[in-house]
Coordinates of C-alpha atoms in Angstrom, one line a residue:
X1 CA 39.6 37.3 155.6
X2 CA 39.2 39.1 158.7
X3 CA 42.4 40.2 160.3
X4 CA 40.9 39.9 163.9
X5 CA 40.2 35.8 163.8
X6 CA 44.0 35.6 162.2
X7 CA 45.8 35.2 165.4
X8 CA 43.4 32.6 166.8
X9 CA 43.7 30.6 163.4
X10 CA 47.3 30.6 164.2
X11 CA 46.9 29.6 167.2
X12 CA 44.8 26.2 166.3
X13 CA 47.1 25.5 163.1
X14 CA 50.1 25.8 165.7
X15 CA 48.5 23.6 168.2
X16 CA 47.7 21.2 165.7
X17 CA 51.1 20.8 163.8
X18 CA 52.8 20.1 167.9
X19 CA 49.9 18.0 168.9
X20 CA 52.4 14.8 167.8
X21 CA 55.1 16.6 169.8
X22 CA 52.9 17.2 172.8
X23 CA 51.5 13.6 172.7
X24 CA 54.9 11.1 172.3
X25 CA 55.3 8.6 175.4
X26 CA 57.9 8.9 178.1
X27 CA 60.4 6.5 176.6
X28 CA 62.8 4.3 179.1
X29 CA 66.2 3.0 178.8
X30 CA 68.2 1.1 181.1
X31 CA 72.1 0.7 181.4
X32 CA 75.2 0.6 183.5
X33 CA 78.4 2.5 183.5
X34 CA 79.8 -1.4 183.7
X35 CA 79.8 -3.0 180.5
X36 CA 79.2 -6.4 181.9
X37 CA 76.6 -4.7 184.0
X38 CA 75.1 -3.9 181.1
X39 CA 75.1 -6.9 179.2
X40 CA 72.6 -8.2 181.9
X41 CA 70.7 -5.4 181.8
X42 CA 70.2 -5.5 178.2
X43 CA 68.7 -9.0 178.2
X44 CA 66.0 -7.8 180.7
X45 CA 62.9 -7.6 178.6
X46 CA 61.1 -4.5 180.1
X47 CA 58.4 -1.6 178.9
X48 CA 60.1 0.9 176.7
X49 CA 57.1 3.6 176.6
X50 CA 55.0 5.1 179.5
X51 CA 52.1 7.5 179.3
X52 CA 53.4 8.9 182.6
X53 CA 56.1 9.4 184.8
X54 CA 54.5 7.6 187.6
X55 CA 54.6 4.6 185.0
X56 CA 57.8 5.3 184.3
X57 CA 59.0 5.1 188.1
X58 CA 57.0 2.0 189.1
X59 CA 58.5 0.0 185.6
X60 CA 62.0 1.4 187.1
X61 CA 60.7 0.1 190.5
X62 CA 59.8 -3.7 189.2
X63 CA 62.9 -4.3 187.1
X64 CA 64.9 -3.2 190.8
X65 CA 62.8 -6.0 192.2
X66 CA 62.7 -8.4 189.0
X67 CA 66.8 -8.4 189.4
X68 CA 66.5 -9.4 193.0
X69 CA 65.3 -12.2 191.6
X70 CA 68.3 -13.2 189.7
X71 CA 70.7 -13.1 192.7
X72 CA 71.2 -8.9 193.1
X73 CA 69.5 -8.2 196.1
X74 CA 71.8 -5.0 196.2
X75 CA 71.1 -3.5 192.6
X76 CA 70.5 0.4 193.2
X77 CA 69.4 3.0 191.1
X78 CA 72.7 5.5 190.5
X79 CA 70.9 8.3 188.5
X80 CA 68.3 8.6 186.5
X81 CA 69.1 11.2 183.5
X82 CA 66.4 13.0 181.7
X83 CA 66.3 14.9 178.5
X84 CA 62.8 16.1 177.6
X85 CA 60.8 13.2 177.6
X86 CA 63.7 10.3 177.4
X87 CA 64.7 9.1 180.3
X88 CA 68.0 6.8 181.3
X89 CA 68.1 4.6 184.4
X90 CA 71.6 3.7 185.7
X91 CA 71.4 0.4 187.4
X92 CA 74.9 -0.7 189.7
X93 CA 74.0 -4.3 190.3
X94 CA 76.7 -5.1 192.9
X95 CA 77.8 -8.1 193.8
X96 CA 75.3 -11.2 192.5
X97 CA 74.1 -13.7 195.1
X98 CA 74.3 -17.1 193.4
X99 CA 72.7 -19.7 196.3
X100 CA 70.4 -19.4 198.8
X101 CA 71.0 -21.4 202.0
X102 CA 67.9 -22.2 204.0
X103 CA 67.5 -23.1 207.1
X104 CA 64.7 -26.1 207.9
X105 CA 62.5 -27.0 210.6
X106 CA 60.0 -29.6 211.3
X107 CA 57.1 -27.9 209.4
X108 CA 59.0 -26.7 206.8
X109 CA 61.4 -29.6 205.7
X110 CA 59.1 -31.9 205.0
X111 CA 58.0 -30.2 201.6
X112 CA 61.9 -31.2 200.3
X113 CA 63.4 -34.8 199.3
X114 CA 65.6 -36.0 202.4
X115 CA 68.3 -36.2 199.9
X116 CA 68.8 -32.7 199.2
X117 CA 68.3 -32.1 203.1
X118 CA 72.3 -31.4 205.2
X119 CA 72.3 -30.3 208.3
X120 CA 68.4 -29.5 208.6
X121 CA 69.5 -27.0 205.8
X122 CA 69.1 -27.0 201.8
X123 CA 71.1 -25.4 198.8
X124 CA 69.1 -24.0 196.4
X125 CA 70.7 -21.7 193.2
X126 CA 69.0 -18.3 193.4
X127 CA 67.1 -18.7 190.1
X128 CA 65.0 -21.5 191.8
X129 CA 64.4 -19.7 195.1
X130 CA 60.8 -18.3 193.4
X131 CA 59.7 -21.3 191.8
X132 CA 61.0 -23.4 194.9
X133 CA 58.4 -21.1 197.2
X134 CA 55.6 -21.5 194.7
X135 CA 55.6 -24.9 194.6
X136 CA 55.5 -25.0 198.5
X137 CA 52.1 -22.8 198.1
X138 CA 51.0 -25.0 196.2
X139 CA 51.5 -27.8 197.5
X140 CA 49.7 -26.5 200.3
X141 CA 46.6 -25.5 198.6
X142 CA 46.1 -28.7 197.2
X143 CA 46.2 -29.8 200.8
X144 CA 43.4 -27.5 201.4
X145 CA 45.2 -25.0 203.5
X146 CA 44.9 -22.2 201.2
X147 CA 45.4 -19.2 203.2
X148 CA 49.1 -20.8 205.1
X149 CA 52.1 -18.0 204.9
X150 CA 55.4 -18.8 203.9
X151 CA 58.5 -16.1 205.3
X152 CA 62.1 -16.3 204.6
X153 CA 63.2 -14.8 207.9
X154 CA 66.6 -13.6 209.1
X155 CA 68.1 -12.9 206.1
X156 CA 71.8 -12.3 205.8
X157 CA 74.3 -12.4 202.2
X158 CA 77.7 -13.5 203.3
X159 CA 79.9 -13.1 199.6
X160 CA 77.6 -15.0 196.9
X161 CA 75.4 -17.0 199.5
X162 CA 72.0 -16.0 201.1
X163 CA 71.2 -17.3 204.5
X164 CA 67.8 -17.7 205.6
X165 CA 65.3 -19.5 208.0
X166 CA 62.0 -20.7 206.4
X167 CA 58.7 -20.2 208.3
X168 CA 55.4 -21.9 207.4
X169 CA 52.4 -20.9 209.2
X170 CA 50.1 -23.7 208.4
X171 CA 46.6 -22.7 208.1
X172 CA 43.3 -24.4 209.1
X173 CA 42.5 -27.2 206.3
X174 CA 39.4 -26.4 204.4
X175 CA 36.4 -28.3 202.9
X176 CA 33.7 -27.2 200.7
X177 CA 31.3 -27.8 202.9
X178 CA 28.7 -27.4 200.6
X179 CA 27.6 -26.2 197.1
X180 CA 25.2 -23.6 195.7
X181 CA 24.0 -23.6 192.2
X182 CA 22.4 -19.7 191.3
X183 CA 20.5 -19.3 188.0
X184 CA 20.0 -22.4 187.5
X185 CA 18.6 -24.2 190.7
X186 CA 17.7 -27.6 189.1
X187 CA 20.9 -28.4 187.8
X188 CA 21.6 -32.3 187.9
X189 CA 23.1 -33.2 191.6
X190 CA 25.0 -35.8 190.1
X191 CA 27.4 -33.6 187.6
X192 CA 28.5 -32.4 190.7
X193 CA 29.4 -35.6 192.3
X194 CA 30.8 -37.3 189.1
X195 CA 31.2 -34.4 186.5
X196 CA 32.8 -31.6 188.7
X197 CA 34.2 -34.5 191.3
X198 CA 32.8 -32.4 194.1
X199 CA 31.9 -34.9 196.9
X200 CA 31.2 -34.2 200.2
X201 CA 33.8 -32.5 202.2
X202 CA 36.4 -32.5 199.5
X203 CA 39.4 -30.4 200.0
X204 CA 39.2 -26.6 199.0
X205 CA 42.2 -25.4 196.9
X206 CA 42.5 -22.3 194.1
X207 CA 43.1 -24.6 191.3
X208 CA 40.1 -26.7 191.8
X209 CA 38.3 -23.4 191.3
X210 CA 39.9 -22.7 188.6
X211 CA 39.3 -26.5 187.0
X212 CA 36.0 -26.2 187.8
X213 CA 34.9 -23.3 185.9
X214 CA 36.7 -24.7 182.9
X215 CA 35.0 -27.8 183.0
X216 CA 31.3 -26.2 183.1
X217 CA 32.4 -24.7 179.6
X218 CA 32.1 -28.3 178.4
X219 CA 28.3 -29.1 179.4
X220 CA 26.3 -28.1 176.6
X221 CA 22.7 -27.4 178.4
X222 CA 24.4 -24.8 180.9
X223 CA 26.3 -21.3 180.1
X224 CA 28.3 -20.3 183.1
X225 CA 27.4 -16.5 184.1
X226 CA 30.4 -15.8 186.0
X227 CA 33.4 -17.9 187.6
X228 CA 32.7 -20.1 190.8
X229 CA 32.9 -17.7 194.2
X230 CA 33.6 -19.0 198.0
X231 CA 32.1 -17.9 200.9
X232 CA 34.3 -18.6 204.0
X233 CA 33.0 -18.7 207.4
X234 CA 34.6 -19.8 211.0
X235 CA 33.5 -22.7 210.5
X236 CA 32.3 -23.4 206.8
X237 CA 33.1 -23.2 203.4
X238 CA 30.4 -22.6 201.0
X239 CA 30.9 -23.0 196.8
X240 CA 28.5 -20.6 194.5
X241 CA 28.2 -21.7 191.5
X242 CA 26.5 -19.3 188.8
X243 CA 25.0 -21.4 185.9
X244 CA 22.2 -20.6 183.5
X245 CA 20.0 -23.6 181.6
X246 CA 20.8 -22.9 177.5
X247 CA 18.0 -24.6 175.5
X248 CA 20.2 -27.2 173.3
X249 CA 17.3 -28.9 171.9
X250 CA 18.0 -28.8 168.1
X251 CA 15.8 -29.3 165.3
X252 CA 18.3 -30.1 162.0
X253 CA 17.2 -30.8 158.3
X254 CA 19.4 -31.3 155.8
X255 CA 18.3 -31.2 151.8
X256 CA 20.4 -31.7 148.9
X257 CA 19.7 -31.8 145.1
X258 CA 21.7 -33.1 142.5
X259 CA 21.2 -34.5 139.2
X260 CA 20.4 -38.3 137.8
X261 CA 21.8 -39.5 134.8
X262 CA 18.6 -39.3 133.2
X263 CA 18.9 -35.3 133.3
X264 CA 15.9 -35.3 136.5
X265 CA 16.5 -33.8 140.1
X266 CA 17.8 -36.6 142.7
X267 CA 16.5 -35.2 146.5
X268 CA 18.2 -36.7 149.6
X269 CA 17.2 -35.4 153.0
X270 CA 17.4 -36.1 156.5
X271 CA 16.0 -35.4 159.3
X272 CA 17.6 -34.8 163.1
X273 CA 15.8 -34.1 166.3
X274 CA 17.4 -34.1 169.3
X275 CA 15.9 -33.1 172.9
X276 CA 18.8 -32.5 175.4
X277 CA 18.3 -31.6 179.4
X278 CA 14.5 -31.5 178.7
X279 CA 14.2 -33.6 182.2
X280 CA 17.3 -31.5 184.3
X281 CA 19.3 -34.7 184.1
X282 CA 21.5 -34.3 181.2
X283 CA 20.0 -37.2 179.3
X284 CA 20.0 -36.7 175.6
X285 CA 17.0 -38.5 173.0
X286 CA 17.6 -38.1 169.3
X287 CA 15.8 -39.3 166.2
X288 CA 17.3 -39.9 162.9
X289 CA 15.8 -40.1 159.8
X290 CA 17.5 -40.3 156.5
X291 CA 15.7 -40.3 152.7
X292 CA 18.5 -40.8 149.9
X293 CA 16.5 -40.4 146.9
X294 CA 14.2 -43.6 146.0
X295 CA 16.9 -45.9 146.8
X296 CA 17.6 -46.0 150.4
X297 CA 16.0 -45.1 154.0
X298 CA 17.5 -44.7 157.5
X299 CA 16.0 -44.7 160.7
X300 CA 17.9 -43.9 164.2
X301 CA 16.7 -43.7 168.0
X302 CA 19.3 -43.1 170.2
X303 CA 19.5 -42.2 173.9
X304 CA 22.0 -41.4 176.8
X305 CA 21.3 -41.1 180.4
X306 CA 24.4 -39.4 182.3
X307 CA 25.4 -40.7 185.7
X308 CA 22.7 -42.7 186.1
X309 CA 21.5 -44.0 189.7
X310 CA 24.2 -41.2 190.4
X311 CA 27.0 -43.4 190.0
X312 CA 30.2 -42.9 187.2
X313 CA 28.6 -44.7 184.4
X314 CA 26.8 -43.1 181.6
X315 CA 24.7 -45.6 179.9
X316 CA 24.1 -45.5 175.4
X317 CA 21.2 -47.1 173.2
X318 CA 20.4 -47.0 170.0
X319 CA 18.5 -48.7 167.2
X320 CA 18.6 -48.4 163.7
X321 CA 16.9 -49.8 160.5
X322 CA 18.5 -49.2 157.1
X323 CA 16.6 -50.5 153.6
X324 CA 18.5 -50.3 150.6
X325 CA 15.8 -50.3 148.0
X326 CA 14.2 -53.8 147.6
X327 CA 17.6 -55.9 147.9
X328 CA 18.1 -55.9 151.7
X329 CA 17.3 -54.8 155.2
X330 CA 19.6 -54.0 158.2
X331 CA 18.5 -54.4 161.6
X332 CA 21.3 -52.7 163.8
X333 CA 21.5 -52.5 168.1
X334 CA 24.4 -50.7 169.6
X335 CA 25.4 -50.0 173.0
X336 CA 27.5 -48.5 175.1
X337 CA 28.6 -48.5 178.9
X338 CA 30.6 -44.8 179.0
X339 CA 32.8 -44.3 182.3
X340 CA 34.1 -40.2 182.6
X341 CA 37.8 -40.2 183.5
X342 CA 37.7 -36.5 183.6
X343 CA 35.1 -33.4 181.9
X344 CA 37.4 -34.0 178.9
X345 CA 37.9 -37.7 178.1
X346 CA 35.4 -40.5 178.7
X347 CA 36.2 -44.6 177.9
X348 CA 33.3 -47.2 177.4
X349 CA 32.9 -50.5 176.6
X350 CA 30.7 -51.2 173.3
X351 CA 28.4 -53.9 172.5
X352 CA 25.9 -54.0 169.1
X353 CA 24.5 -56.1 167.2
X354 CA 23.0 -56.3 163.6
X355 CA 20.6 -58.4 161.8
X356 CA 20.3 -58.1 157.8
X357 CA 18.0 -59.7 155.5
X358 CA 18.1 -60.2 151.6
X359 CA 14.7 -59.4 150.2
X360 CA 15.7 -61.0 146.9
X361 CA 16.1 -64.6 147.1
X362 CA 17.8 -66.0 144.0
X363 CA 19.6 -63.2 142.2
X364 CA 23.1 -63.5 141.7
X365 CA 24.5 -60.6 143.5
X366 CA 26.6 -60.2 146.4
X367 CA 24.3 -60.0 149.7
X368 CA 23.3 -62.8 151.9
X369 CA 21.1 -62.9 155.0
X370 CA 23.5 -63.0 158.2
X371 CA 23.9 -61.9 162.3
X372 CA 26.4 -60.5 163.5
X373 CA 28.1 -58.8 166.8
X374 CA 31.0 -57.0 167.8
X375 CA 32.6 -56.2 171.4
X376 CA 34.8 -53.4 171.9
X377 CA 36.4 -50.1 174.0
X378 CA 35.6 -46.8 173.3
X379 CA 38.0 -44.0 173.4
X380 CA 36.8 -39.9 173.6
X381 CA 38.4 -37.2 174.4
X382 CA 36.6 -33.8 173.8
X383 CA 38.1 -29.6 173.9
X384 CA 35.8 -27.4 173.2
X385 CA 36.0 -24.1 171.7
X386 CA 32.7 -22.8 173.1
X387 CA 31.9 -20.0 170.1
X388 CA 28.6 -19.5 168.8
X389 CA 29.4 -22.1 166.5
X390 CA 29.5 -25.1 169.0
X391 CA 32.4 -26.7 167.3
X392 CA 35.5 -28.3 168.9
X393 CA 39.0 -27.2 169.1
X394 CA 40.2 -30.6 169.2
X395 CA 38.2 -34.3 169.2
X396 CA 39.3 -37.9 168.8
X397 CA 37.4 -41.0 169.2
X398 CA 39.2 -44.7 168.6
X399 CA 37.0 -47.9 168.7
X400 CA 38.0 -51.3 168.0
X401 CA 35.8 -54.1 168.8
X402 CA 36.0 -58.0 167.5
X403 CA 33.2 -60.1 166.2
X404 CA 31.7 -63.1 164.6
X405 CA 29.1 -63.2 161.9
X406 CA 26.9 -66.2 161.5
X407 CA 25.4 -67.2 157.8
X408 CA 23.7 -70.3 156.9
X409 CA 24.7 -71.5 159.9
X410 CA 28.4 -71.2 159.5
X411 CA 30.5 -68.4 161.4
X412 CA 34.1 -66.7 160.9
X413 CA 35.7 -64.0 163.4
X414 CA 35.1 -60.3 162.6
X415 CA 37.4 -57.0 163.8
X416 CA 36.8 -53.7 163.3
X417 CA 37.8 -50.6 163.7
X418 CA 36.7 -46.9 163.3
X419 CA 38.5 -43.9 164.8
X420 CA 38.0 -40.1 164.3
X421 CA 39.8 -37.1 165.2
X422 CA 39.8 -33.5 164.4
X423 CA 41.4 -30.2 165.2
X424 CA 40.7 -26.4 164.2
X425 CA 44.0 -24.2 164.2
X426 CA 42.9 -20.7 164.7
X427 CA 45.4 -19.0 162.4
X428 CA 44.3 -15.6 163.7
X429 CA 41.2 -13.9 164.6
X430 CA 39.6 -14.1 161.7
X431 CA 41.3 -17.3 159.7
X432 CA 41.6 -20.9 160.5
X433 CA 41.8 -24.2 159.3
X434 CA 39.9 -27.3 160.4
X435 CA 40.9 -30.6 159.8
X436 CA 39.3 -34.2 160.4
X437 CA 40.7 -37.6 159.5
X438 CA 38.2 -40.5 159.5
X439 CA 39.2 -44.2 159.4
X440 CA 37.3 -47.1 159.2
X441 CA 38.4 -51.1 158.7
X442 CA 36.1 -53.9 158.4
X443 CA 38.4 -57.4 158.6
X444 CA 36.2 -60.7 157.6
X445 CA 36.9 -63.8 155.4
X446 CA 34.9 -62.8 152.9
X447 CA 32.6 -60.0 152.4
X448 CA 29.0 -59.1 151.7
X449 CA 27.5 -56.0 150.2
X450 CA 25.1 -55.4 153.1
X451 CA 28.0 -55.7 155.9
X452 CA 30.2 -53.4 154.1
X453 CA 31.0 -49.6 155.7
X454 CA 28.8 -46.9 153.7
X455 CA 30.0 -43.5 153.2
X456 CA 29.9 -40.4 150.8
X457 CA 27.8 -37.2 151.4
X458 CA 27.7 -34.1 153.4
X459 CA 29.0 -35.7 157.1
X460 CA 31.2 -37.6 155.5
X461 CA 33.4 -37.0 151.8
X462 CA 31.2 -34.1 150.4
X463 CA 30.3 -34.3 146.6
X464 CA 29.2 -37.7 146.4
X465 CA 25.7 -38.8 147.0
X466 CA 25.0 -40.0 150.8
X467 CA 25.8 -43.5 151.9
X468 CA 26.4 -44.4 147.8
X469 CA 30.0 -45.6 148.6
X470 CA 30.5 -49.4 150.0
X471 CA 33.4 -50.2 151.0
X472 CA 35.7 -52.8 153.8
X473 CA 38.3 -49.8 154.4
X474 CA 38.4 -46.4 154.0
X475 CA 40.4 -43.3 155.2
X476 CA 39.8 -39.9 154.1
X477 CA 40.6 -36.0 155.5
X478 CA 38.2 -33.3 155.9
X479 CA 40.3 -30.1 155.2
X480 CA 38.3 -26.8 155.2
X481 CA 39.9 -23.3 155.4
X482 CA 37.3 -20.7 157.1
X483 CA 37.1 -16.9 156.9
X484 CA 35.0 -15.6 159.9
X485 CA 32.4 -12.8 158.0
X486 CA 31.5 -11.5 161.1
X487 CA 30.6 -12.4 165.4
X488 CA 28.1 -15.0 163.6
X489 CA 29.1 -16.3 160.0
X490 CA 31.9 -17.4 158.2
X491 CA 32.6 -18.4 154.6
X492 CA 35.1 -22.1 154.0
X493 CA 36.4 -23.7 151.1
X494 CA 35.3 -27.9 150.9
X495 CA 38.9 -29.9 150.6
X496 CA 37.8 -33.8 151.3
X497 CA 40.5 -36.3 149.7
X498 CA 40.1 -40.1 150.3
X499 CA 41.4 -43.7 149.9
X500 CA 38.8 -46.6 149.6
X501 CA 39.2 -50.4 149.4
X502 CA 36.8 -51.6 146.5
X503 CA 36.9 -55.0 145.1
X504 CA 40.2 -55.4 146.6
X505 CA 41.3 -52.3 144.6
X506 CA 42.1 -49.0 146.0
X507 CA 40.4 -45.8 144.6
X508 CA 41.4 -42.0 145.5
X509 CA 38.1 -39.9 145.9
X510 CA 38.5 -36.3 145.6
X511 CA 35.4 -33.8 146.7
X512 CA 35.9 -29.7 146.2
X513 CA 33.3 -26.9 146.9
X514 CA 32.5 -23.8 149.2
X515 CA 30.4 -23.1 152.1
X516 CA 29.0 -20.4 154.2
X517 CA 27.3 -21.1 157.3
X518 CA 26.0 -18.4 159.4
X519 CA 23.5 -18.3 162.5
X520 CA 20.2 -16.0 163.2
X521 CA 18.2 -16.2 166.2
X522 CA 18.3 -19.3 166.9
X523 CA 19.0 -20.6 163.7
X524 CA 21.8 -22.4 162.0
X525 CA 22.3 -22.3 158.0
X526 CA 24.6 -23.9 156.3
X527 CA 25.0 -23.5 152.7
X528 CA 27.0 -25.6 150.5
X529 CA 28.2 -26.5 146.7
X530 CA 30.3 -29.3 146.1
X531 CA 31.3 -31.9 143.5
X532 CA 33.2 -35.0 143.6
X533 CA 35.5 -37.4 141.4
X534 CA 37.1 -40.8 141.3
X535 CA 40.1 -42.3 139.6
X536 CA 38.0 -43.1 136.4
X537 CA 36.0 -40.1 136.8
X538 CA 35.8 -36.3 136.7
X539 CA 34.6 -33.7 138.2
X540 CA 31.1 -33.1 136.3
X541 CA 29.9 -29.6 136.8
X542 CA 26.3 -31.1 135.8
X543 CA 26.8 -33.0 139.0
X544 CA 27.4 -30.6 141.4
X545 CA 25.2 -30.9 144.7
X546 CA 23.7 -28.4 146.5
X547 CA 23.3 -28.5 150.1
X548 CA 21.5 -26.9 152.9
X549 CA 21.4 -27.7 156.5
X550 CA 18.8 -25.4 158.8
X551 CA 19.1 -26.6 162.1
X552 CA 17.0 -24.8 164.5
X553 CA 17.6 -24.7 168.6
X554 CA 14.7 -24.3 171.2

């Protein structure tokens, strides 16, 4: 080796083997000389390490002024002792002010209950004093006087008490005046008006602001660019809203393959279209279609128009015709009259109707021609998560409606119910678990095969075929436990566990599997293998189905 680099290899290895030296943090420690002193001190939850002095001072700085706070408006800062880079802050709290005793005038005292009010002063303990003032700015802003100022003046501590005069300076009430959509200049007038509740000249305040850009996070046809800004003039107030259209149409097929008992390949498959926004109204159109092997076809349109004639009501139609091989038809009409309470929850008053008629005249078997309708209420209430994977962070829907059902001639009272509700608990970044519980109860004097609630298949207990489960009562959960794979995919494990009413006897359904769902473009897969069992019945590996949902968004 060359002698002459030897020093300057020193040198780095040195440098080096002191860089951890060199780089530690300034670390912090507060304390008192007076052991109760301290004890107060040491509850104060504060930052230990600092990457500079400077930080160091200003956290020494804001515990001074948190303590003011808790009644020691005469804390100081004895010495501060340093040995290389630790330092130690010696506090000497003084005496502690315990009440603050304000003085009132006419402005000011009406933001108090007369009760608390002696004298045209009140008592407040010196804890409150900080929430006491922000609930008088606040109270304020929701008045629309936003910019009013709020002083404690001539302030004097006599022993443990605080004397001071309260000053409001009311401000100018404000209205929005008016409201400015940017991206997005088409945007449906009458979200604003019934979704956002921004009517003319409402009152301007900071939290509708804030309410406001949470609650565009919950229309699906619009992204918000940025949060809501205000423009304020002498005499005006102007909103800016900065929204963007996001193409929700979605084309979704579903195809799944199991086996028949005969050895051959059953195929289900359905078909979902739905065309959301596509006339900057908010109204939503969907078609339905459903093939479950030779047996049985479904056929859904639906339709919602939001707000409509720009009032609060949201009306729902839809129409559907289910055949079940060559034993019956079902004729169904269901409607719905939806009234927003707030951008989260929504109430509605159902009506439908359904019509069903046994193509096999003659047979002995269980399914008579027969009318029917229900009435009801309608209960949703909606969180969204707002990831790429358009789920929710929490839903629930209740709806019980009463009926009658007419057959030969003769009729008998109905009541049923359904309800839904979900919840995904993020675990941590990467983990969670979703759940969803589904109920539904059908109530009647006796009951027919082609009345009875139909479930089993990937939207409902996965493993079993779709819609190949009748039953008058069911209840089952939807347990999945997901691993997010990356921004875009995640793999979950199929827990769906059941209780069914049939024949007056109750049945546990079991259905296990995996999944992984993952988006591209504008693409949703979702794969799936699961397989079911009964009471009677296990799981039979030859029976496992294989399903995949593409749903594509334009």
């Amino acid at each position: 080796m060359n002698k002459k680099n030897t020093p300057y290899i020193l040198t780095l290895i040195a440098l080096f083997s002191f860089h951890g030296i060199f780089a530690q943090d300034f670390t912090l420690k507060i304390t008192s000389i007076n052991t109760l002193e301290k004890t107060v001190l040491e509850k104060i939850d504060y930052k230990k390490e600092h990457k500079t002095t400077k930080a160091l001072d200003l956290e020494i700085n804001r515990i001074s002024e948190y303590l003011k706070t808790k009644g020691y408006f005469i804390n100081t800062i004895d010495s501060i002792n340093s040995i290389e880079k630790k330092h130690t802050a010696y506090f000497n709290l003084n005496k502690k002010t315990n009440n603050v005793i304000i003085k009132l005038d006419s402005n000011s005292k009406i933001y108090f209950e007369k009760k608390l009010i002696k004298d045209k002063t009140i008592k407040i303990p010196i804890e409150k004093l900080s929430k006491t003032l922000s609930e008088i700015s606040k109270k304020l802003d929701n008045e629309g006087k936003s910019f009013s100022k709020i002083q404690l003046q001539n302030i004097k501590i006599k022993e443990d008490n605080l004397f001071a005069e309260l000053k409001i300076n009311q401000s100018k009430k404000r209205v929005i005046n008016k409201v400015k959509i940017k991206g997005y200049e088409n945007f449906p007038k009458s979200y604003l008006k019934n979704y956002f509740k921004i009517k003319p000249n409402t009152l301007f305040n900071q939290q509708q602001i804030k309410e406001i850009s949470t609650a565009s996070q919950g229309i699906s046809f619009v992204t918000e660019i940025k949060p809501p800004e205000v423009l304020f003039t002498k005499d005006s107030t102007l909103l800016y809203m900065y929204l963007k259209k996001r193409q929700n149409n979605s084309f979704d097929g579903i195809v799944s393959f199991t086996s028949k008992e005969n050895g051959d390949v059953l195929f289900n498959g359905n078909l979902d279209i739905k065309l959301n926004n596509i006339l900057n109204s908010g109204e939503n159109f969907e078609l339905f279609w459903n093939s479950i092997g030779e047996e049985r076809q479904e056929l859904e349109l639906s339709t919602e128009i939001p707000y409509i004639f720009n009032s609060k009501f949201s009306p729902e139609v839809s129409f559907l015709i289910y055949k079940q091989d060559s034993s019956f038809i079902n004729s169904k009409f269901d409607s719905r009259l939806s009234y927003n309470i707030n951008s989260k929850t929504k109430i509605a008053l159902t009506y439908n109707s359904e019509t069903s008629e046994n193509l096999i005249e003659n047979l002995n078997n269980n399914i008579e021609t027969f009318d029917n309708y229900f009435l009801g209420m309608e209960l949703k209430h909606r969180i969204p998560k707002n990831d790429v994977f358009f789920t929710n962070k929490f839903f629930l829907e209740i709806n019980p409606s009463f009926g009658r059902r007419k057959v030969s001639g003769n009729s008998s009272n109905q009541f049923k119910f359904e309800s839904t509700i979900s919840y995904l608990w993020d675990l941590n970044l990467r983990n969670s678990i979703y759940i969803r519980n589904k109920i539904g109860y059908l109530n009647s004097d006796t009951y027919f095969d082609n009345e009875l609630l139909r479930i089993g298949g990937a939207n409902s207990i996965r493993g079993f075929n779709e819609q190949s489960i009748y039953t008058k009562n069911y209840n089952y959960f939807n347990i999945e436990y997901r691993y997010i794979t990356s921004e875009k995919s995640y793999l979950y494990t199929i827990t769906d566990i059941g209780r069914i009413d049939l024949n007056s006897q109750k049945e546990t359904l079991l259905g296990l599997g995996l999944g992984y769902l993952f988006n591209t473009n504008n693409s949703q897969i979702n794969l799936s293998l699961s397989a079911g069992k009964t009471d009677a019945q296990r799981i039979d590996f030859k029976s496992i189905k294989l399903t995949i949902n593409w749903k594509n968004y334009f």
